[in-house]
Amino acid sequence: MAYWLVKTEPSECGIDDFAKTPEGVIPWDGVRNYQARNFLAKMQEGDYVFIYHSSCKHIGIAGVVRVVKSAYPDPTQFDPESPYHDPKSTPEKSRWQAVDMQFERKLPRLIPLDQLKAMPELCDLPLVRKGSRLSVMPVSNREWHHILGQAD
DNA sequence: GCCAACGTTGGC
DNA sequence: GCCAACGTTGGC
């Protein structure tokens, strides 16, 4: 069992979209960065994932979801209608992966980016590194619990 | 809306 | 394989 963090714009798919249908399963697709994809591919069923809201009013970690299906070829890459379409990808030679996620819980309050940046324990987390654009990243057990400790 | 930092592309 | 040009990310 491992811990992760994914970035998302809440206007696209935020923690409230998960909370709306707690039984529902949301495919995490559209990842188009190789390093992020490689991390996606390592996710296992049962892993916990922080949902981080970016490019919005309240930037920070908003909740927790869980991996319910490990990596499979991202269908949006084959769909010419999709904004995530990748013409260089074919079902025989697919480039991109998706996983399925399900709501776990919202944090009692959002942990803002400022606060995360102020935690010395998180200095190795790409999220708080200047200029880092990585949208899927591993979180160590230690980091995970430090972050959760800020949520009360 | 601005713009710095970054990842990717493609000519050479 | 280098690197300039470009498009994108994402905080501010």
JSON list of C-alpha atoms (C1' of nucleotides) in Angstrom, two decimals:
[
{"chain": "A", "resi": 1, "resn": "MET", "atom": "CA", "xyz": [0.00, 0.00, 0.00]},
{"chain": "A", "resi": 2, "resn": "ALA", "atom": "CA", "xyz": [1.40, 3.33, -1.09]},
{"chain": "A", "resi": 3, "resn": "TYR", "atom": "CA", "xyz": [0.58, 7.03, -0.92]},
{"chain": "A", "resi": 4, "resn": "TRP", "atom": "CA", "xyz": [0.33, 9.51, -3.78]},
{"chain": "A", "resi": 5, "resn": "LEU", "atom": "CA", "xyz": [-0.73, 13.02, -4.64]},
{"chain": "A", "resi": 6, "resn": "VAL", "atom": "CA", "xyz": [-2.41, 14.22, -7.81]},
{"chain": "A", "resi": 7, "resn": "LYS", "atom": "CA", "xyz": [-3.02, 17.78, -8.95]},
{"chain": "A", "resi": 8, "resn": "THR", "atom": "CA", "xyz": [-6.30, 18.80, -10.47]},
{"chain": "A", "resi": 9, "resn": "GLU", "atom": "CA", "xyz": [-8.26, 21.89, -11.27]},
{"chain": "A", "resi": 10, "resn": "PRO", "atom": "CA", "xyz": [-11.43, 21.69, -9.18]},
{"chain": "A", "resi": 11, "resn": "SER", "atom": "CA", "xyz": [-13.35, 23.19, -12.10]},
{"chain": "A", "resi": 12, "resn": "GLU", "atom": "CA", "xyz": [-12.42, 20.04, -14.05]},
{"chain": "A", "resi": 13, "resn": "CYS", "atom": "CA", "xyz": [-12.53, 17.37, -11.39]},
{"chain": "A", "resi": 14, "resn": "GLY", "atom": "CA", "xyz": [-12.12, 18.23, -7.74]},
{"chain": "A", "resi": 15, "resn": "ILE", "atom": "CA", "xyz": [-12.80, 16.50, -4.45]},
{"chain": "A", "resi": 16, "resn": "ASP", "atom": "CA", "xyz": [-16.44, 17.60, -4.62]},
{"chain": "A", "resi": 17, "resn": "ASP", "atom": "CA", "xyz": [-16.91, 15.66, -7.84]},
{"chain": "A", "resi": 18, "resn": "PHE", "atom": "CA", "xyz": [-15.85, 12.56, -5.92]},
{"chain": "A", "resi": 19, "resn": "ALA", "atom": "CA", "xyz": [-17.94, 13.47, -2.88]},
{"chain": "A", "resi": 20, "resn": "LYS", "atom": "CA", "xyz": [-21.03, 13.88, -5.06]},
{"chain": "A", "resi": 21, "resn": "THR", "atom": "CA", "xyz": [-21.03, 10.18, -5.87]},
{"chain": "A", "resi": 22, "resn": "PRO", "atom": "CA", "xyz": [-19.18, 8.42, -3.05]},
{"chain": "A", "resi": 23, "resn": "GLU", "atom": "CA", "xyz": [-20.00, 5.04, -4.58]},
{"chain": "A", "resi": 24, "resn": "GLY", "atom": "CA", "xyz": [-18.92, 6.18, -8.01]},
{"chain": "A", "resi": 25, "resn": "VAL", "atom": "CA", "xyz": [-15.64, 5.52, -9.73]},
{"chain": "A", "resi": 26, "resn": "ILE", "atom": "CA", "xyz": [-13.84, 8.27, -11.57]},
{"chain": "A", "resi": 27, "resn": "PRO", "atom": "CA", "xyz": [-11.22, 7.47, -14.19]},
{"chain": "A", "resi": 28, "resn": "TRP", "atom": "CA", "xyz": [-8.05, 9.49, -13.71]},
{"chain": "A", "resi": 29, "resn": "ASP", "atom": "CA", "xyz": [-7.19, 10.09, -17.34]},
{"chain": "A", "resi": 30, "resn": "GLY", "atom": "CA", "xyz": [-5.62, 12.78, -19.48]},
{"chain": "A", "resi": 31, "resn": "VAL", "atom": "CA", "xyz": [-2.19, 12.61, -17.86]},
{"chain": "A", "resi": 32, "resn": "ARG", "atom": "CA", "xyz": [0.21, 13.60, -20.64]},
{"chain": "A", "resi": 33, "resn": "ASN", "atom": "CA", "xyz": [3.57, 13.80, -19.02]},
{"chain": "A", "resi": 34, "resn": "TYR", "atom": "CA", "xyz": [5.94, 10.86, -18.98]},
{"chain": "A", "resi": 35, "resn": "GLN", "atom": "CA", "xyz": [7.16, 11.16, -15.43]},
{"chain": "A", "resi": 36, "resn": "ALA", "atom": "CA", "xyz": [3.62, 11.54, -14.12]},
{"chain": "A", "resi": 37, "resn": "ARG", "atom": "CA", "xyz": [2.50, 8.59, -16.25]},
{"chain": "A", "resi": 38, "resn": "ASN", "atom": "CA", "xyz": [5.25, 6.42, -14.84]},
{"chain": "A", "resi": 39, "resn": "PHE", "atom": "CA", "xyz": [4.02, 7.13, -11.34]},
{"chain": "A", "resi": 40, "resn": "LEU", "atom": "CA", "xyz": [0.41, 6.46, -12.38]},
{"chain": "A", "resi": 41, "resn": "ALA", "atom": "CA", "xyz": [1.51, 3.09, -13.68]},
{"chain": "A", "resi": 42, "resn": "LYS", "atom": "CA", "xyz": [2.88, 2.18, -10.26]},
{"chain": "A", "resi": 43, "resn": "MET", "atom": "CA", "xyz": [-0.37, 2.81, -8.42]},
{"chain": "A", "resi": 44, "resn": "GLN", "atom": "CA", "xyz": [-1.96, -0.25, -6.91]},
{"chain": "A", "resi": 45, "resn": "GLU", "atom": "CA", "xyz": [-5.51, -0.99, -5.89]},
{"chain": "A", "resi": 46, "resn": "GLY", "atom": "CA", "xyz": [-6.03, 0.28, -2.34]},
{"chain": "A", "resi": 47, "resn": "ASP", "atom": "CA", "xyz": [-3.40, 3.03, -2.52]},
{"chain": "A", "resi": 48, "resn": "TYR", "atom": "CA", "xyz": [-4.37, 6.37, -0.99]},
{"chain": "A", "resi": 49, "resn": "VAL", "atom": "CA", "xyz": [-4.19, 9.58, -3.00]},
{"chain": "A", "resi": 50, "resn": "PHE", "atom": "CA", "xyz": [-4.29, 13.21, -1.92]},
{"chain": "A", "resi": 51, "resn": "ILE", "atom": "CA", "xyz": [-6.38, 15.44, -4.17]},
{"chain": "A", "resi": 52, "resn": "TYR", "atom": "CA", "xyz": [-4.63, 18.80, -4.62]},
{"chain": "A", "resi": 53, "resn": "HIS", "atom": "CA", "xyz": [-6.56, 21.71, -6.09]},
{"chain": "A", "resi": 54, "resn": "SER", "atom": "CA", "xyz": [-4.53, 23.92, -8.40]},
{"chain": "A", "resi": 55, "resn": "SER", "atom": "CA", "xyz": [-5.22, 27.00, -10.53]},
{"chain": "A", "resi": 56, "resn": "CYS", "atom": "CA", "xyz": [-8.17, 28.08, -8.42]},
{"chain": "A", "resi": 57, "resn": "LYS", "atom": "CA", "xyz": [-9.23, 30.30, -5.54]},
{"chain": "A", "resi": 58, "resn": "HIS", "atom": "CA", "xyz": [-8.30, 27.93, -2.74]},
{"chain": "A", "resi": 59, "resn": "ILE", "atom": "CA", "xyz": [-5.07, 26.17, -3.65]},
{"chain": "A", "resi": 60, "resn": "GLY", "atom": "CA", "xyz": [-4.15, 23.18, -1.51]},
{"chain": "A", "resi": 61, "resn": "ILE", "atom": "CA", "xyz": [-4.88, 19.62, -0.49]},
{"chain": "A", "resi": 62, "resn": "ALA", "atom": "CA", "xyz": [-8.61, 19.08, -0.26]},
{"chain": "A", "resi": 63, "resn": "GLY", "atom": "CA", "xyz": [-9.20, 15.40, 0.33]},
{"chain": "A", "resi": 64, "resn": "VAL", "atom": "CA", "xyz": [-8.32, 11.76, -0.07]},
{"chain": "A", "resi": 65, "resn": "VAL", "atom": "CA", "xyz": [-9.37, 9.25, -2.70]},
{"chain": "A", "resi": 66, "resn": "ARG", "atom": "CA", "xyz": [-8.43, 5.65, -3.26]},
{"chain": "A", "resi": 67, "resn": "VAL", "atom": "CA", "xyz": [-7.20, 3.67, -6.22]},
{"chain": "A", "resi": 68, "resn": "VAL", "atom": "CA", "xyz": [-9.82, 1.09, -7.13]},
{"chain": "A", "resi": 69, "resn": "LYS", "atom": "CA", "xyz": [-8.28, -0.06, -10.41]},
{"chain": "A", "resi": 70, "resn": "SER", "atom": "CA", "xyz": [-4.62, 0.02, -11.33]},
{"chain": "A", "resi": 71, "resn": "ALA", "atom": "CA", "xyz": [-3.27, 1.28, -14.62]},
{"chain": "A", "resi": 72, "resn": "TYR", "atom": "CA", "xyz": [-4.90, 0.49, -17.97]},
{"chain": "A", "resi": 73, "resn": "PRO", "atom": "CA", "xyz": [-4.59, 2.19, -21.37]},
{"chain": "A", "resi": 74, "resn": "ASP", "atom": "CA", "xyz": [-6.17, 5.65, -21.18]},
{"chain": "A", "resi": 75, "resn": "PRO", "atom": "CA", "xyz": [-9.09, 5.50, -23.63]},
{"chain": "A", "resi": 76, "resn": "THR", "atom": "CA", "xyz": [-9.04, 9.25, -24.25]},
{"chain": "A", "resi": 77, "resn": "GLN", "atom": "CA", "xyz": [-5.77, 8.95, -26.16]},
{"chain": "A", "resi": 78, "resn": "PHE", "atom": "CA", "xyz": [-7.55, 7.04, -28.95]},
{"chain": "A", "resi": 79, "resn": "ASP", "atom": "CA", "xyz": [-10.54, 9.37, -29.14]},
{"chain": "A", "resi": 80, "resn": "PRO", "atom": "CA", "xyz": [-10.21, 12.06, -31.83]},
{"chain": "A", "resi": 81, "resn": "GLU", "atom": "CA", "xyz": [-12.99, 14.02, -30.12]},
{"chain": "A", "resi": 82, "resn": "SER", "atom": "CA", "xyz": [-11.16, 14.15, -26.81]},
{"chain": "A", "resi": 83, "resn": "PRO", "atom": "CA", "xyz": [-8.95, 17.07, -25.84]},
{"chain": "A", "resi": 84, "resn": "TYR", "atom": "CA", "xyz": [-6.53, 14.39, -24.66]},
{"chain": "A", "resi": 85, "resn": "HIS", "atom": "CA", "xyz": [-6.39, 12.67, -28.04]},
{"chain": "A", "resi": 86, "resn": "ASP", "atom": "CA", "xyz": [-2.89, 11.58, -29.02]},
{"chain": "A", "resi": 87, "resn": "PRO", "atom": "CA", "xyz": [-2.61, 10.89, -32.74]},
{"chain": "A", "resi": 88, "resn": "LYS", "atom": "CA", "xyz": [0.65, 9.04, -32.19]},
{"chain": "A", "resi": 89, "resn": "SER", "atom": "CA", "xyz": [-1.03, 6.52, -29.96]},
{"chain": "A", "resi": 90, "resn": "THR", "atom": "CA", "xyz": [-2.78, 3.38, -31.16]},
{"chain": "A", "resi": 91, "resn": "PRO", "atom": "CA", "xyz": [-4.39, 0.54, -29.21]},
{"chain": "A", "resi": 92, "resn": "GLU", "atom": "CA", "xyz": [-1.49, -1.64, -30.35]},
{"chain": "A", "resi": 93, "resn": "LYS", "atom": "CA", "xyz": [1.04, 0.88, -29.22]},
{"chain": "A", "resi": 94, "resn": "SER", "atom": "CA", "xyz": [-0.50, 2.94, -26.46]},
{"chain": "A", "resi": 95, "resn": "ARG", "atom": "CA", "xyz": [1.43, 5.60, -24.61]},
{"chain": "A", "resi": 96, "resn": "TRP", "atom": "CA", "xyz": [-0.81, 6.77, -21.82]},
{"chain": "A", "resi": 97, "resn": "GLN", "atom": "CA", "xyz": [-2.35, 5.14, -18.79]},
{"chain": "A", "resi": 98, "resn": "ALA", "atom": "CA", "xyz": [-5.32, 5.82, -16.57]},
{"chain": "A", "resi": 99, "resn": "VAL", "atom": "CA", "xyz": [-6.36, 4.50, -13.18]},
{"chain": "A", "resi": 100, "resn": "ASP", "atom": "CA", "xyz": [-9.77, 4.48, -11.49]},
{"chain": "A", "resi": 101, "resn": "MET", "atom": "CA", "xyz": [-10.32, 6.30, -8.24]},
{"chain": "A", "resi": 102, "resn": "GLN", "atom": "CA", "xyz": [-13.05, 6.50, -5.64]},
{"chain": "A", "resi": 103, "resn": "PHE", "atom": "CA", "xyz": [-13.95, 8.98, -2.92]},
{"chain": "A", "resi": 104, "resn": "GLU", "atom": "CA", "xyz": [-12.50, 8.37, 0.50]},
{"chain": "A", "resi": 105, "resn": "ARG", "atom": "CA", "xyz": [-13.05, 11.62, 2.40]},
{"chain": "A", "resi": 106, "resn": "LYS", "atom": "CA", "xyz": [-12.70, 15.37, 2.35]},
{"chain": "A", "resi": 107, "resn": "LEU", "atom": "CA", "xyz": [-10.26, 16.85, 4.81]},
{"chain": "A", "resi": 108, "resn": "PRO", "atom": "CA", "xyz": [-11.94, 18.75, 7.67]},
{"chain": "A", "resi": 109, "resn": "ARG", "atom": "CA", "xyz": [-10.42, 21.82, 6.07]},
{"chain": "A", "resi": 110, "resn": "LEU", "atom": "CA", "xyz": [-8.29, 22.43, 3.02]},
{"chain": "A", "resi": 111, "resn": "ILE", "atom": "CA", "xyz": [-4.56, 22.56, 3.71]},
{"chain": "A", "resi": 112, "resn": "PRO", "atom": "CA", "xyz": [-3.33, 25.58, 1.77]},
{"chain": "A", "resi": 113, "resn": "LEU", "atom": "CA", "xyz": [-0.16, 25.54, -0.29]},
{"chain": "A", "resi": 114, "resn": "ASP", "atom": "CA", "xyz": [1.41, 28.20, 1.95]},
{"chain": "A", "resi": 115, "resn": "GLN", "atom": "CA", "xyz": [1.09, 25.90, 4.90]},
{"chain": "A", "resi": 116, "resn": "LEU", "atom": "CA", "xyz": [2.55, 22.95, 3.00]},
{"chain": "A", "resi": 117, "resn": "LYS", "atom": "CA", "xyz": [5.48, 25.09, 1.90]},
{"chain": "A", "resi": 118, "resn": "ALA", "atom": "CA", "xyz": [6.10, 26.05, 5.52]},
{"chain": "A", "resi": 119, "resn": "MET", "atom": "CA", "xyz": [6.56, 22.43, 6.58]},
{"chain": "A", "resi": 120, "resn": "PRO", "atom": "CA", "xyz": [10.24, 21.49, 6.60]},
{"chain": "A", "resi": 121, "resn": "GLU", "atom": "CA", "xyz": [9.23, 17.81, 6.47]},
{"chain": "A", "resi": 122, "resn": "LEU", "atom": "CA", "xyz": [7.94, 18.32, 2.94]},
{"chain": "A", "resi": 123, "resn": "CYS", "atom": "CA", "xyz": [11.05, 19.89, 1.43]},
{"chain": "A", "resi": 124, "resn": "ASP", "atom": "CA", "xyz": [11.56, 16.86, -0.84]},
{"chain": "A", "resi": 125, "resn": "LEU", "atom": "CA", "xyz": [8.00, 16.81, -2.13]},
{"chain": "A", "resi": 126, "resn": "PRO", "atom": "CA", "xyz": [7.93, 18.09, -5.74]},
{"chain": "A", "resi": 127, "resn": "LEU", "atom": "CA", "xyz": [4.64, 19.84, -4.99]},
{"chain": "A", "resi": 128, "resn": "VAL", "atom": "CA", "xyz": [6.33, 22.51, -2.89]},
{"chain": "A", "resi": 129, "resn": "ARG", "atom": "CA", "xyz": [9.37, 22.87, -5.10]},
{"chain": "A", "resi": 130, "resn": "LYS", "atom": "CA", "xyz": [9.58, 26.03, -7.11]},
{"chain": "A", "resi": 131, "resn": "GLY", "atom": "CA", "xyz": [8.66, 25.52, -10.75]},
{"chain": "A", "resi": 132, "resn": "SER", "atom": "CA", "xyz": [7.69, 21.89, -10.32]},
{"chain": "A", "resi": 133, "resn": "ARG", "atom": "CA", "xyz": [4.92, 20.91, -12.69]},
{"chain": "A", "resi": 134, "resn": "LEU", "atom": "CA", "xyz": [4.74, 17.24, -11.86]},
{"chain": "A", "resi": 135, "resn": "SER", "atom": "CA", "xyz": [1.06, 16.37, -11.54]},
{"chain": "A", "resi": 136, "resn": "VAL", "atom": "CA", "xyz": [1.31, 12.85, -10.13]},
{"chain": "A", "resi": 137, "resn": "MET", "atom": "CA", "xyz": [3.83, 12.16, -7.39]},
{"chain": "A", "resi": 138, "resn": "PRO", "atom": "CA", "xyz": [4.60, 9.68, -4.67]},
{"chain": "A", "resi": 139, "resn": "VAL", "atom": "CA", "xyz": [4.21, 10.73, -1.05]},
{"chain": "A", "resi": 140, "resn": "SER", "atom": "CA", "xyz": [6.22, 8.92, 1.62]},
{"chain": "A", "resi": 141, "resn": "ASN", "atom": "CA", "xyz": [4.51, 7.41, 4.62]},
{"chain": "A", "resi": 142, "resn": "ARG", "atom": "CA", "xyz": [6.18, 10.05, 6.76]},
{"chain": "A", "resi": 143, "resn": "GLU", "atom": "CA", "xyz": [5.11, 12.94, 4.54]},
{"chain": "A", "resi": 144, "resn": "TRP", "atom": "CA", "xyz": [1.58, 11.58, 4.37]},
{"chain": "A", "resi": 145, "resn": "HIS", "atom": "CA", "xyz": [1.14, 11.55, 8.11]},
{"chain": "A", "resi": 146, "resn": "HIS", "atom": "CA", "xyz": [2.76, 14.93, 8.55]},
{"chain": "A", "resi": 147, "resn": "ILE", "atom": "CA", "xyz": [0.27, 16.37, 6.10]},
{"chain": "A", "resi": 148, "resn": "LEU", "atom": "CA", "xyz": [-2.70, 14.65, 7.72]},
{"chain": "A", "resi": 149, "resn": "GLY", "atom": "CA", "xyz": [-1.51, 16.06, 11.05]},
{"chain": "A", "resi": 150, "resn": "GLN", "atom": "CA", "xyz": [-2.16, 19.55, 9.67]},
{"chain": "A", "resi": 151, "resn": "ALA", "atom": "CA", "xyz": [-5.73, 18.77, 8.74]},
{"chain": "A", "resi": 152, "resn": "ASP", "atom": "CA", "xyz": [-7.38, 18.99, 12.15]},
{"chain": "B", "resi": 1, "resn": "DG", "atom": "C1'", "xyz": [-3.87, 38.45, -17.05]},
{"chain": "B", "resi": 2, "resn": "DC", "atom": "C1'", "xyz": [1.11, 37.98, -16.33]},
{"chain": "B", "resi": 3, "resn": "DC", "atom": "C1'", "xyz": [5.05, 35.50, -16.64]},
{"chain": "B", "resi": 4, "resn": "DA", "atom": "C1'", "xyz": [8.74, 32.22, -14.86]},
{"chain": "B", "resi": 5, "resn": "DA", "atom": "C1'", "xyz": [9.75, 27.61, -15.14]},
{"chain": "B", "resi": 6, "resn": "DC", "atom": "C1'", "xyz": [9.30, 23.67, -17.37]},
{"chain": "B", "resi": 7, "resn": "DG", "atom": "C1'", "xyz": [8.71, 19.67, -20.95]},
{"chain": "B", "resi": 8, "resn": "DT", "atom": "C1'", "xyz": [8.47, 18.61, -25.77]},
{"chain": "B", "resi": 9, "resn": "DT", "atom": "C1'", "xyz": [9.38, 19.11, -30.58]},
{"chain": "B", "resi": 10, "resn": "DG", "atom": "C1'", "xyz": [11.94, 19.30, -34.60]},
{"chain": "B", "resi": 11, "resn": "DG", "atom": "C1'", "xyz": [15.66, 21.25, -37.55]},
{"chain": "B", "resi": 12, "resn": "DC", "atom": "C1'", "xyz": [20.30, 20.76, -38.01]},
{"chain": "C", "resi": 1, "resn": "DG", "atom": "C1'", "xyz": [22.75, 14.83, -29.68]},
{"chain": "C", "resi": 2, "resn": "DC", "atom": "C1'", "xyz": [22.19, 19.80, -29.31]},
{"chain": "C", "resi": 3, "resn": "DC", "atom": "C1'", "xyz": [19.38, 23.52, -28.53]},
{"chain": "C", "resi": 4, "resn": "DA", "atom": "C1'", "xyz": [16.05, 27.24, -29.99]},
{"chain": "C", "resi": 5, "resn": "DA", "atom": "C1'", "xyz": [11.35, 27.74, -30.36]},
{"chain": "C", "resi": 6, "resn": "DC", "atom": "C1'", "xyz": [7.17, 26.73, -28.75]},
{"chain": "C", "resi": 7, "resn": "DG", "atom": "C1'", "xyz": [3.18, 25.41, -25.85]},
{"chain": "C", "resi": 8, "resn": "DT", "atom": "C1'", "xyz": [1.74, 24.52, -21.16]},
{"chain": "C", "resi": 9, "resn": "DT", "atom": "C1'", "xyz": [1.54, 24.74, -16.17]},
{"chain": "C", "resi": 10, "resn": "DG", "atom": "C1'", "xyz": [0.29, 27.00, -12.28]},
{"chain": "C", "resi": 11, "resn": "DG", "atom": "C1'", "xyz": [1.21, 30.53, -8.62]},
{"chain": "C", "resi": 12, "resn": "DC", "atom": "C1'", "xyz": [0.55, 35.18, -8.04]}
]
